[in-house]
Amino acid sequence: MISVIIPAYNAQAYLRECLESVLAQSFSDWEAIVVDDGSTDTTAEIARGYQARDHRIRVFSTVNGGVSSARNRALEMARGEWVTFLDSDDLLPQGALQAYMDNAAEGVDVIAGRWARADVSITSSADDVSPRHYGAESALAGGLYQTGISTMVGAKMYSRRTLGNVRFHNDIRYEDLVFFCEALLAASEVVEIADVTYFYRDNPGSFINTFSPERLDVLAATERIENMCASAPSLLRAARDRRLSAAFNIYGLLARYASGRDDDMKHCWDIIRDNRRSSLFNGRVRMKNKAGIILSYLGPTFLKHIMRMATR
């Protein structure tokens, strides 16, 4: 069985389509665990209506604790041998769960599919492309360098034995990134498939599409990941580059949207200065990061000006 975990907070505009996409799956041995995270709209009523319609949908309501808390509650309630995550404003392509199970061989810990925007016409089948098998450390490095498997928590299926005690952290945003790293550090074999297994809907009000001071949490998240990878030299270089990338991103956002946050700007600059040399001479680092590194040698004021212009 696959447990599909769906945290939902004030999701009345999207939840019906989300649950319909689960009901439409060609693979039938699943349960959907919807955690209503203290919604103040009709999310709970919609979810319980679907629960009455199909016994495979299980609904739990909690006081509002955030997406990490909701996912953790669902993980405790999950009964499947496999787990996948679906946000309440996103969709599963019809063959997603079947594509996962077709690759759920013995010894496989994580199966990673592709994601696509829901409003883009794309086939979700890729039968002519062979799955790629990786050691978990190699897959994690590719994710951290942002050149391999996506670090988003969706578009993946995880074995319950691999997750073990891996949980989302309530004290930090960018919980997907930390969870992905902890899950892969606990895994042995990862399979990457070419099938589209997740449709992302661009919600203008979502966390990633707005700027707030909480966005700075990515700096703490990437620092935590660097500490997690400290004992593996190949992963440590990848983790440091991911932290550098986060610092560039936040530096640019602050330059554009949050003038006056000088301490935060300095924090980003310190990360850039401390990590730029090792990433500049690392052959696995993206050219985008290397271009930023080269510009950074012209000084923080120049970099701030360039990034302010680039984000317009």
PDB file of C-alpha atoms in Angstrom:
ATOM      1  CA  MET A   1       0.000   0.000   0.000  1.00  0.00           C
ATOM      2  CA  ILE A   2       1.047   3.590  -0.674  1.00  0.00           C
ATOM      3  CA  SER A   3       0.172   6.250   1.880  1.00  0.00           C
ATOM      4  CA  VAL A   4      -0.463   9.605   0.181  1.00  0.00           C
ATOM      5  CA  ILE A   5       0.051  12.345   2.771  1.00  0.00           C
ATOM      6  CA  ILE A   6      -1.874  15.578   2.168  1.00  0.00           C
ATOM      7  CA  PRO A   7      -1.533  18.480   4.633  1.00  0.00           C
ATOM      8  CA  ALA A   8      -4.330  20.998   4.132  1.00  0.00           C
ATOM      9  CA  TYR A   9      -4.783  24.494   5.508  1.00  0.00           C
ATOM     10  CA  ASN A  10      -7.545  26.741   4.132  1.00  0.00           C
ATOM     11  CA  ALA A  11      -7.421  24.732   0.929  1.00  0.00           C
ATOM     12  CA  GLN A  12     -11.079  24.885  -0.107  1.00  0.00           C
ATOM     13  CA  ALA A  13     -10.189  26.340  -3.515  1.00  0.00           C
ATOM     14  CA  TYR A  14      -7.939  23.425  -4.434  1.00  0.00           C
ATOM     15  CA  LEU A  15      -8.670  20.363  -2.299  1.00  0.00           C
ATOM     16  CA  ARG A  16     -11.425  18.840  -4.441  1.00  0.00           C
ATOM     17  CA  GLU A  17      -9.214  18.690  -7.532  1.00  0.00           C
ATOM     18  CA  CYS A  18      -6.340  17.381  -5.439  1.00  0.00           C
ATOM     19  CA  LEU A  19      -8.409  14.501  -4.064  1.00  0.00           C
ATOM     20  CA  GLU A  20      -9.968  13.778  -7.447  1.00  0.00           C
ATOM     21  CA  SER A  21      -6.463  13.306  -8.832  1.00  0.00           C
ATOM     22  CA  VAL A  22      -5.830  10.674  -6.156  1.00  0.00           C
ATOM     23  CA  LEU A  23      -9.128   8.925  -6.831  1.00  0.00           C
ATOM     24  CA  ALA A  24      -8.245   8.812 -10.547  1.00  0.00           C
ATOM     25  CA  GLN A  25      -5.055   6.794  -9.985  1.00  0.00           C
ATOM     26  CA  SER A  26      -4.691   3.655 -12.064  1.00  0.00           C
ATOM     27  CA  PHE A  27      -3.021   1.968  -9.062  1.00  0.00           C
ATOM     28  CA  SER A  28      -5.683   1.264  -6.474  1.00  0.00           C
ATOM     29  CA  ASP A  29      -3.900   0.066  -3.324  1.00  0.00           C
ATOM     30  CA  TRP A  30      -3.483   3.409  -1.630  1.00  0.00           C
ATOM     31  CA  GLU A  31      -4.707   5.431   1.299  1.00  0.00           C
ATOM     32  CA  ALA A  32      -4.890   9.213   1.350  1.00  0.00           C
ATOM     33  CA  ILE A  33      -4.300  10.811   4.735  1.00  0.00           C
ATOM     34  CA  VAL A  34      -5.637  14.359   4.804  1.00  0.00           C
ATOM     35  CA  VAL A  35      -4.595  16.397   7.833  1.00  0.00           C
ATOM     36  CA  ASP A  36      -6.761  19.490   8.208  1.00  0.00           C
ATOM     37  CA  ASP A  37      -4.340  21.852   9.933  1.00  0.00           C
ATOM     38  CA  GLY A  38      -6.817  24.029  11.804  1.00  0.00           C
ATOM     39  CA  SER A  39      -8.465  25.464   8.694  1.00  0.00           C
ATOM     40  CA  THR A  40     -10.973  28.287   9.116  1.00  0.00           C
ATOM     41  CA  ASP A  41     -12.724  27.691   5.777  1.00  0.00           C
ATOM     42  CA  THR A  42     -14.553  24.601   4.481  1.00  0.00           C
ATOM     43  CA  THR A  43     -11.443  22.436   4.048  1.00  0.00           C
ATOM     44  CA  ALA A  44     -12.492  19.974   6.761  1.00  0.00           C
ATOM     45  CA  GLU A  45     -16.024  19.599   5.369  1.00  0.00           C
ATOM     46  CA  ILE A  46     -14.719  18.970   1.861  1.00  0.00           C
ATOM     47  CA  ALA A  47     -12.228  16.380   3.102  1.00  0.00           C
ATOM     48  CA  ARG A  48     -14.837  14.546   5.191  1.00  0.00           C
ATOM     49  CA  GLY A  49     -17.200  14.498   2.245  1.00  0.00           C
ATOM     50  CA  TYR A  50     -14.562  12.601   0.274  1.00  0.00           C
ATOM     51  CA  GLN A  51     -13.905  10.328   3.249  1.00  0.00           C
ATOM     52  CA  ALA A  52     -17.591   9.347   3.219  1.00  0.00           C
ATOM     53  CA  ARG A  53     -17.318   8.689  -0.502  1.00  0.00           C
ATOM     54  CA  ASP A  54     -14.228   6.440  -0.395  1.00  0.00           C
ATOM     55  CA  HIS A  55     -12.952   4.567   2.672  1.00  0.00           C
ATOM     56  CA  ARG A  56      -9.356   4.869   1.447  1.00  0.00           C
ATOM     57  CA  ILE A  57      -9.440   8.570   2.319  1.00  0.00           C
ATOM     58  CA  ARG A  58      -8.768   9.203   6.005  1.00  0.00           C
ATOM     59  CA  VAL A  59      -9.192  12.665   7.527  1.00  0.00           C
ATOM     60  CA  PHE A  60      -7.724  14.037  10.736  1.00  0.00           C
ATOM     61  CA  SER A  61      -8.171  17.547  12.134  1.00  0.00           C
ATOM     62  CA  THR A  62      -5.656  19.309  14.361  1.00  0.00           C
ATOM     63  CA  VAL A  63      -5.095  22.753  15.768  1.00  0.00           C
ATOM     64  CA  ASN A  64      -3.001  24.841  13.410  1.00  0.00           C
ATOM     65  CA  GLY A  65       0.630  23.801  13.767  1.00  0.00           C
ATOM     66  CA  GLY A  66       2.038  24.306  10.300  1.00  0.00           C
ATOM     67  CA  VAL A  67       2.767  22.014   7.384  1.00  0.00           C
ATOM     68  CA  SER A  68       5.596  20.150   9.148  1.00  0.00           C
ATOM     69  CA  SER A  69       3.386  19.278  12.106  1.00  0.00           C
ATOM     70  CA  ALA A  70       0.581  18.146   9.790  1.00  0.00           C
ATOM     71  CA  ARG A  71       2.891  15.905   7.763  1.00  0.00           C
ATOM     72  CA  ASN A  72       4.381  14.415  10.913  1.00  0.00           C
ATOM     73  CA  ARG A  73       0.908  13.609  12.236  1.00  0.00           C
ATOM     74  CA  ALA A  74       0.120  11.853   8.977  1.00  0.00           C
ATOM     75  CA  LEU A  75       3.376   9.891   9.089  1.00  0.00           C
ATOM     76  CA  GLU A  76       2.394   8.561  12.503  1.00  0.00           C
ATOM     77  CA  MET A  77      -0.996   7.456  11.139  1.00  0.00           C
ATOM     78  CA  ALA A  78       0.245   6.022   7.829  1.00  0.00           C
ATOM     79  CA  ARG A  79      -0.242   2.287   7.246  1.00  0.00           C
ATOM     80  CA  GLY A  80       1.430   1.876   3.868  1.00  0.00           C
ATOM     81  CA  GLU A  81       4.794   0.302   3.130  1.00  0.00           C
ATOM     82  CA  TRP A  82       5.473   3.318   0.944  1.00  0.00           C
ATOM     83  CA  VAL A  83       4.842   7.037   1.487  1.00  0.00           C
ATOM     84  CA  THR A  84       4.456   9.931  -0.928  1.00  0.00           C
ATOM     85  CA  PHE A  85       3.608  13.565  -0.240  1.00  0.00           C
ATOM     86  CA  LEU A  86       1.083  15.745  -2.047  1.00  0.00           C
ATOM     87  CA  ASP A  87       0.317  19.360  -1.204  1.00  0.00           C
ATOM     88  CA  SER A  88      -3.380  20.211  -1.170  1.00  0.00           C
ATOM     89  CA  ASP A  89      -3.031  22.725  -4.021  1.00  0.00           C
ATOM     90  CA  ASP A  90      -1.212  20.259  -6.302  1.00  0.00           C
ATOM     91  CA  LEU A  91      -2.182  17.141  -8.283  1.00  0.00           C
ATOM     92  CA  LEU A  92      -1.063  13.604  -9.049  1.00  0.00           C
ATOM     93  CA  PRO A  93      -0.899  12.599 -12.726  1.00  0.00           C
ATOM     94  CA  GLN A  94      -3.140   9.588 -13.330  1.00  0.00           C
ATOM     95  CA  GLY A  95      -0.309   7.067 -13.614  1.00  0.00           C
ATOM     96  CA  ALA A  96       1.908   8.440 -10.844  1.00  0.00           C
ATOM     97  CA  LEU A  97       1.406   5.763  -8.199  1.00  0.00           C
ATOM     98  CA  GLN A  98       1.649   2.960 -10.766  1.00  0.00           C
ATOM     99  CA  ALA A  99       4.921   4.402 -12.078  1.00  0.00           C
ATOM    100  CA  TYR A 100       6.314   4.358  -8.555  1.00  0.00           C
ATOM    101  CA  MET A 101       5.231   0.785  -7.893  1.00  0.00           C
ATOM    102  CA  ASP A 102       6.631  -0.437 -11.194  1.00  0.00           C
ATOM    103  CA  ASN A 103      10.054   0.485  -9.816  1.00  0.00           C
ATOM    104  CA  ALA A 104       9.590  -0.568  -6.199  1.00  0.00           C
ATOM    105  CA  ALA A 105      12.050  -3.440  -6.305  1.00  0.00           C
ATOM    106  CA  GLU A 106      13.562  -5.057  -3.239  1.00  0.00           C
ATOM    107  CA  GLY A 107      16.333  -2.918  -1.812  1.00  0.00           C
ATOM    108  CA  VAL A 108      15.053   0.324  -3.334  1.00  0.00           C
ATOM    109  CA  ASP A 109      14.540   3.023  -0.728  1.00  0.00           C
ATOM    110  CA  VAL A 110      13.473   6.120  -2.678  1.00  0.00           C
ATOM    111  CA  ILE A 111      11.893   6.452  -6.129  1.00  0.00           C
ATOM    112  CA  ALA A 112      12.157   9.929  -7.630  1.00  0.00           C
ATOM    113  CA  GLY A 113       9.943  11.034 -10.498  1.00  0.00           C
ATOM    114  CA  ARG A 114       9.711  14.341 -12.309  1.00  0.00           C
ATOM    115  CA  TRP A 115       7.431  17.275 -11.609  1.00  0.00           C
ATOM    116  CA  ALA A 116       5.742  19.608 -14.066  1.00  0.00           C
ATOM    117  CA  ARG A 117       3.452  22.608 -13.908  1.00  0.00           C
ATOM    118  CA  ALA A 118      -0.156  21.540 -14.014  1.00  0.00           C
ATOM    119  CA  ASP A 119      -0.981  24.083 -16.717  1.00  0.00           C
ATOM    120  CA  VAL A 120       1.668  22.743 -19.113  1.00  0.00           C
ATOM    121  CA  SER A 121       0.657  19.959 -21.487  1.00  0.00           C
ATOM    122  CA  ILE A 122       3.035  17.057 -20.944  1.00  0.00           C
ATOM    123  CA  THR A 123       2.822  13.295 -21.040  1.00  0.00           C
ATOM    124  CA  SER A 124       3.293  11.581 -17.704  1.00  0.00           C
ATOM    125  CA  SER A 125       4.605   8.371 -19.260  1.00  0.00           C
ATOM    126  CA  ALA A 126       8.188   7.716 -20.202  1.00  0.00           C
ATOM    127  CA  ASP A 127       8.278   3.999 -20.957  1.00  0.00           C
ATOM    128  CA  ASP A 128      11.118   4.409 -23.434  1.00  0.00           C
ATOM    129  CA  VAL A 129      13.492   5.856 -20.826  1.00  0.00           C
ATOM    130  CA  SER A 130      15.192   3.401 -18.499  1.00  0.00           C
ATOM    131  CA  PRO A 131      15.223   4.129 -14.763  1.00  0.00           C
ATOM    132  CA  ARG A 132      18.540   5.256 -13.332  1.00  0.00           C
ATOM    133  CA  HIS A 133      19.862   3.678 -10.170  1.00  0.00           C
ATOM    134  CA  TYR A 134      22.057   5.635  -7.756  1.00  0.00           C
ATOM    135  CA  GLY A 135      23.673   5.163  -4.427  1.00  0.00           C
ATOM    136  CA  ALA A 136      21.885   7.482  -2.012  1.00  0.00           C
ATOM    137  CA  GLU A 137      25.011   9.579  -1.400  1.00  0.00           C
ATOM    138  CA  SER A 138      25.424  10.207  -5.123  1.00  0.00           C
ATOM    139  CA  ALA A 139      21.740  11.116  -5.475  1.00  0.00           C
ATOM    140  CA  LEU A 140      21.943  13.479  -2.508  1.00  0.00           C
ATOM    141  CA  ALA A 141      25.016  15.215  -3.919  1.00  0.00           C
ATOM    142  CA  GLY A 142      23.224  15.794  -7.236  1.00  0.00           C
ATOM    143  CA  GLY A 143      20.273  17.289  -5.398  1.00  0.00           C
ATOM    144  CA  LEU A 144      22.446  19.620  -3.367  1.00  0.00           C
ATOM    145  CA  TYR A 145      24.330  20.792  -6.441  1.00  0.00           C
ATOM    146  CA  GLN A 146      20.886  21.367  -8.033  1.00  0.00           C
ATOM    147  CA  THR A 147      21.939  19.393 -11.078  1.00  0.00           C
ATOM    148  CA  GLY A 148      20.239  16.083 -10.285  1.00  0.00           C
ATOM    149  CA  ILE A 149      17.147  14.878  -8.456  1.00  0.00           C
ATOM    150  CA  SER A 150      14.956  17.695  -7.167  1.00  0.00           C
ATOM    151  CA  THR A 151      15.090  18.266  -3.414  1.00  0.00           C
ATOM    152  CA  MET A 152      11.350  18.973  -3.181  1.00  0.00           C
ATOM    153  CA  VAL A 153       9.582  16.477  -0.943  1.00  0.00           C
ATOM    154  CA  GLY A 154       6.954  15.727  -3.611  1.00  0.00           C
ATOM    155  CA  ALA A 155       7.477  13.750  -6.818  1.00  0.00           C
ATOM    156  CA  LYS A 156       9.011  10.955  -4.758  1.00  0.00           C
ATOM    157  CA  MET A 157       8.005   7.774  -3.001  1.00  0.00           C
ATOM    158  CA  TYR A 158       9.842   6.711   0.146  1.00  0.00           C
ATOM    159  CA  SER A 159       9.907   3.312   1.812  1.00  0.00           C
ATOM    160  CA  ARG A 160       8.658   3.366   5.394  1.00  0.00           C
ATOM    161  CA  ARG A 161      11.741   1.460   6.536  1.00  0.00           C
ATOM    162  CA  THR A 162      13.942   4.253   5.200  1.00  0.00           C
ATOM    163  CA  LEU A 163      12.001   7.051   6.851  1.00  0.00           C
ATOM    164  CA  GLY A 164      12.127   5.346  10.227  1.00  0.00           C
ATOM    165  CA  ASN A 165      12.309   8.278  12.624  1.00  0.00           C
ATOM    166  CA  VAL A 166      12.932  10.887   9.905  1.00  0.00           C
ATOM    167  CA  ARG A 167      10.457  13.688  10.448  1.00  0.00           C
ATOM    168  CA  PHE A 168       9.869  17.268   9.393  1.00  0.00           C
ATOM    169  CA  HIS A 169      11.233  20.013  11.628  1.00  0.00           C
ATOM    170  CA  ASN A 170       8.643  22.370  13.077  1.00  0.00           C
ATOM    171  CA  ASP A 171      11.188  25.048  13.915  1.00  0.00           C
ATOM    172  CA  ILE A 172      12.289  25.867  10.376  1.00  0.00           C
ATOM    173  CA  ARG A 173      10.838  26.654   6.964  1.00  0.00           C
ATOM    174  CA  TYR A 174      12.349  24.980   3.900  1.00  0.00           C
ATOM    175  CA  GLU A 175      11.456  21.783   5.709  1.00  0.00           C
ATOM    176  CA  ASP A 176      11.390  19.934   2.352  1.00  0.00           C
ATOM    177  CA  LEU A 177      15.094  20.470   1.848  1.00  0.00           C
ATOM    178  CA  VAL A 178      16.109  19.235   5.292  1.00  0.00           C
ATOM    179  CA  PHE A 179      13.720  16.265   5.111  1.00  0.00           C
ATOM    180  CA  PHE A 180      15.072  15.277   1.679  1.00  0.00           C
ATOM    181  CA  CYS A 181      18.620  15.267   3.007  1.00  0.00           C
ATOM    182  CA  GLU A 182      17.795  13.306   6.148  1.00  0.00           C
ATOM    183  CA  ALA A 183      15.802  10.744   4.156  1.00  0.00           C
ATOM    184  CA  LEU A 184      18.600  10.177   1.657  1.00  0.00           C
ATOM    185  CA  LEU A 185      21.220   9.956   4.387  1.00  0.00           C
ATOM    186  CA  ALA A 186      19.111   7.090   5.776  1.00  0.00           C
ATOM    187  CA  ALA A 187      18.716   5.425   2.359  1.00  0.00           C
ATOM    188  CA  SER A 188      20.929   3.098   0.322  1.00  0.00           C
ATOM    189  CA  GLU A 189      19.488   2.924  -3.197  1.00  0.00           C
ATOM    190  CA  VAL A 190      17.597   5.594  -5.133  1.00  0.00           C
ATOM    191  CA  VAL A 191      15.849   5.088  -8.462  1.00  0.00           C
ATOM    192  CA  GLU A 192      15.177   8.043 -10.739  1.00  0.00           C
ATOM    193  CA  ILE A 193      12.386   7.577 -13.268  1.00  0.00           C
ATOM    194  CA  ALA A 194      11.485   9.826 -16.175  1.00  0.00           C
ATOM    195  CA  ASP A 195       7.738   9.699 -15.514  1.00  0.00           C
ATOM    196  CA  VAL A 196       6.039  12.893 -14.406  1.00  0.00           C
ATOM    197  CA  THR A 197       4.629  11.941 -11.000  1.00  0.00           C
ATOM    198  CA  TYR A 198       3.656  15.361  -9.653  1.00  0.00           C
ATOM    199  CA  PHE A 199       1.757  18.319 -11.058  1.00  0.00           C
ATOM    200  CA  TYR A 200       2.586  21.607  -9.346  1.00  0.00           C
ATOM    201  CA  ARG A 201       0.028  24.403  -9.400  1.00  0.00           C
ATOM    202  CA  ASP A 202       1.473  27.893  -9.168  1.00  0.00           C
ATOM    203  CA  ASN A 203      -0.323  29.390  -6.178  1.00  0.00           C
ATOM    204  CA  PRO A 204       0.545  33.134  -5.986  1.00  0.00           C
ATOM    205  CA  GLY A 205      -0.035  33.097  -2.245  1.00  0.00           C
ATOM    206  CA  SER A 206       2.298  30.193  -1.501  1.00  0.00           C
ATOM    207  CA  PHE A 207       5.378  30.636   0.680  1.00  0.00           C
ATOM    208  CA  ILE A 208       7.845  30.339  -2.185  1.00  0.00           C
ATOM    209  CA  ASN A 209       6.016  32.943  -4.271  1.00  0.00           C
ATOM    210  CA  THR A 210       6.052  35.683  -1.643  1.00  0.00           C
ATOM    211  CA  PHE A 211       8.776  37.478   0.275  1.00  0.00           C
ATOM    212  CA  SER A 212       8.815  37.512   4.048  1.00  0.00           C
ATOM    213  CA  PRO A 213      11.533  37.339   6.714  1.00  0.00           C
ATOM    214  CA  GLU A 214      10.771  33.607   6.984  1.00  0.00           C
ATOM    215  CA  ARG A 215      12.494  33.155   3.635  1.00  0.00           C
ATOM    216  CA  LEU A 216      15.768  33.707   5.502  1.00  0.00           C
ATOM    217  CA  ASP A 217      15.232  30.313   7.141  1.00  0.00           C
ATOM    218  CA  VAL A 218      16.898  28.752   4.101  1.00  0.00           C
ATOM    219  CA  LEU A 219      20.198  29.961   5.547  1.00  0.00           C
ATOM    220  CA  ALA A 220      19.584  28.035   8.765  1.00  0.00           C
ATOM    221  CA  ALA A 221      18.343  25.021   6.798  1.00  0.00           C
ATOM    222  CA  THR A 222      21.439  24.868   4.612  1.00  0.00           C
ATOM    223  CA  GLU A 223      23.696  25.354   7.641  1.00  0.00           C
ATOM    224  CA  ARG A 224      21.963  22.395   9.280  1.00  0.00           C
ATOM    225  CA  ILE A 225      22.509  20.341   6.133  1.00  0.00           C
ATOM    226  CA  GLU A 226      26.192  21.266   6.060  1.00  0.00           C
ATOM    227  CA  ASN A 227      26.520  19.979   9.623  1.00  0.00           C
ATOM    228  CA  MET A 228      24.644  16.785   8.709  1.00  0.00           C
ATOM    229  CA  CYS A 229      27.068  16.121   5.836  1.00  0.00           C
ATOM    230  CA  ALA A 230      30.243  16.957   7.759  1.00  0.00           C
ATOM    231  CA  SER A 231      31.412  13.335   7.965  1.00  0.00           C
ATOM    232  CA  ALA A 232      31.212  12.706   4.190  1.00  0.00           C
ATOM    233  CA  PRO A 233      33.750  14.813   2.216  1.00  0.00           C
ATOM    234  CA  SER A 234      31.955  14.538  -1.143  1.00  0.00           C
ATOM    235  CA  LEU A 235      28.647  15.548   0.416  1.00  0.00           C
ATOM    236  CA  LEU A 236      30.219  18.325   2.452  1.00  0.00           C
ATOM    237  CA  ARG A 237      31.392  20.113  -0.696  1.00  0.00           C
ATOM    238  CA  ALA A 238      27.906  19.775  -2.166  1.00  0.00           C
ATOM    239  CA  ALA A 239      26.282  21.019   1.047  1.00  0.00           C
ATOM    240  CA  ARG A 240      28.551  24.050   1.157  1.00  0.00           C
ATOM    241  CA  ASP A 241      27.701  24.918  -2.428  1.00  0.00           C
ATOM    242  CA  ARG A 242      23.985  24.626  -1.618  1.00  0.00           C
ATOM    243  CA  ARG A 243      24.506  26.981   1.292  1.00  0.00           C
ATOM    244  CA  LEU A 244      26.364  29.380  -0.990  1.00  0.00           C
ATOM    245  CA  SER A 245      23.505  29.232  -3.494  1.00  0.00           C
ATOM    246  CA  ALA A 246      21.004  30.023  -0.731  1.00  0.00           C
ATOM    247  CA  ALA A 247      23.095  32.998   0.380  1.00  0.00           C
ATOM    248  CA  PHE A 248      23.185  34.385  -3.163  1.00  0.00           C
ATOM    249  CA  ASN A 249      19.415  33.957  -3.457  1.00  0.00           C
ATOM    250  CA  ILE A 250      18.615  35.677  -0.166  1.00  0.00           C
ATOM    251  CA  TYR A 251      21.169  38.427  -0.818  1.00  0.00           C
ATOM    252  CA  GLY A 252      19.350  39.211  -4.053  1.00  0.00           C
ATOM    253  CA  LEU A 253      15.903  39.135  -2.414  1.00  0.00           C
ATOM    254  CA  LEU A 254      17.030  41.441   0.367  1.00  0.00           C
ATOM    255  CA  ALA A 255      18.612  43.824  -2.133  1.00  0.00           C
ATOM    256  CA  ARG A 256      15.343  44.007  -4.058  1.00  0.00           C
ATOM    257  CA  TYR A 257      12.644  43.815  -1.402  1.00  0.00           C
ATOM    258  CA  ALA A 258      14.059  44.522   2.059  1.00  0.00           C
ATOM    259  CA  SER A 259      16.412  47.465   2.148  1.00  0.00           C
ATOM    260  CA  GLY A 260      17.646  48.279   5.622  1.00  0.00           C
ATOM    261  CA  ARG A 261      18.218  44.677   6.754  1.00  0.00           C
ATOM    262  CA  ASP A 262      21.955  45.289   6.967  1.00  0.00           C
ATOM    263  CA  ASP A 263      22.685  42.503   9.457  1.00  0.00           C
ATOM    264  CA  ASP A 264      20.982  39.935   7.236  1.00  0.00           C
ATOM    265  CA  MET A 265      22.826  41.240   4.180  1.00  0.00           C
ATOM    266  CA  LYS A 266      26.118  40.941   6.061  1.00  0.00           C
ATOM    267  CA  HIS A 267      25.264  37.390   7.124  1.00  0.00           C
ATOM    268  CA  CYS A 268      24.674  36.414   3.490  1.00  0.00           C
ATOM    269  CA  TRP A 269      27.861  38.156   2.428  1.00  0.00           C
ATOM    270  CA  ASP A 270      29.893  36.311   5.072  1.00  0.00           C
ATOM    271  CA  ILE A 271      28.590  32.968   3.750  1.00  0.00           C
ATOM    272  CA  ILE A 272      29.421  33.971   0.179  1.00  0.00           C
ATOM    273  CA  ARG A 273      32.904  35.151   1.112  1.00  0.00           C
ATOM    274  CA  ASP A 274      33.690  32.039   3.149  1.00  0.00           C
ATOM    275  CA  ASN A 275      32.490  29.503   0.545  1.00  0.00           C
ATOM    276  CA  ARG A 276      33.103  31.107  -2.844  1.00  0.00           C
ATOM    277  CA  ARG A 277      36.663  29.936  -3.445  1.00  0.00           C
ATOM    278  CA  SER A 278      35.971  26.234  -2.919  1.00  0.00           C
ATOM    279  CA  SER A 279      32.888  26.359  -5.161  1.00  0.00           C
ATOM    280  CA  LEU A 280      34.674  28.351  -7.873  1.00  0.00           C
ATOM    281  CA  PHE A 281      37.160  25.523  -8.377  1.00  0.00           C
ATOM    282  CA  ASN A 282      34.640  22.704  -7.959  1.00  0.00           C
ATOM    283  CA  GLY A 283      33.817  21.173 -11.343  1.00  0.00           C
ATOM    284  CA  ARG A 284      30.336  20.106 -10.212  1.00  0.00           C
ATOM    285  CA  VAL A 285      29.152  23.610  -9.340  1.00  0.00           C
ATOM    286  CA  ARG A 286      26.644  25.228 -11.707  1.00  0.00           C
ATOM    287  CA  MET A 287      27.808  28.043 -13.963  1.00  0.00           C
ATOM    288  CA  LYS A 288      25.130  30.269 -12.399  1.00  0.00           C
ATOM    289  CA  ASN A 289      26.870  30.019  -9.036  1.00  0.00           C
ATOM    290  CA  LYS A 290      30.292  30.518 -10.581  1.00  0.00           C
ATOM    291  CA  ALA A 291      29.116  33.675 -12.314  1.00  0.00           C
ATOM    292  CA  GLY A 292      27.865  34.991  -8.986  1.00  0.00           C
ATOM    293  CA  ILE A 293      31.167  34.104  -7.339  1.00  0.00           C
ATOM    294  CA  ILE A 294      33.160  36.022  -9.944  1.00  0.00           C
ATOM    295  CA  LEU A 295      30.910  39.065  -9.512  1.00  0.00           C
ATOM    296  CA  SER A 296      31.282  38.834  -5.742  1.00  0.00           C
ATOM    297  CA  TYR A 297      35.000  39.504  -5.993  1.00  0.00           C
ATOM    298  CA  LEU A 298      34.083  43.026  -7.081  1.00  0.00           C
ATOM    299  CA  GLY A 299      32.702  43.611  -3.599  1.00  0.00           C
ATOM    300  CA  PRO A 300      29.383  43.476  -1.716  1.00  0.00           C
ATOM    301  CA  THR A 301      28.135  46.868  -2.900  1.00  0.00           C
ATOM    302  CA  PHE A 302      28.621  45.967  -6.551  1.00  0.00           C
ATOM    303  CA  LEU A 303      27.017  42.536  -6.021  1.00  0.00           C
ATOM    304  CA  LYS A 304      24.060  44.157  -4.288  1.00  0.00           C
ATOM    305  CA  HIS A 305      23.534  46.528  -7.213  1.00  0.00           C
ATOM    306  CA  ILE A 306      23.761  43.743  -9.804  1.00  0.00           C
ATOM    307  CA  MET A 307      21.354  41.499  -7.913  1.00  0.00           C
ATOM    308  CA  ARG A 308      18.877  44.316  -7.399  1.00  0.00           C
ATOM    309  CA  MET A 309      18.847  44.844 -11.153  1.00  0.00           C
ATOM    310  CA  ALA A 310      18.635  41.108 -11.911  1.00  0.00           C
ATOM    311  CA  THR A 311      15.510  40.552  -9.812  1.00  0.00           C
ATOM    312  CA  ARG A 312      13.458  43.308 -11.469  1.00  0.00           C
TER     313      ARG A 312
END
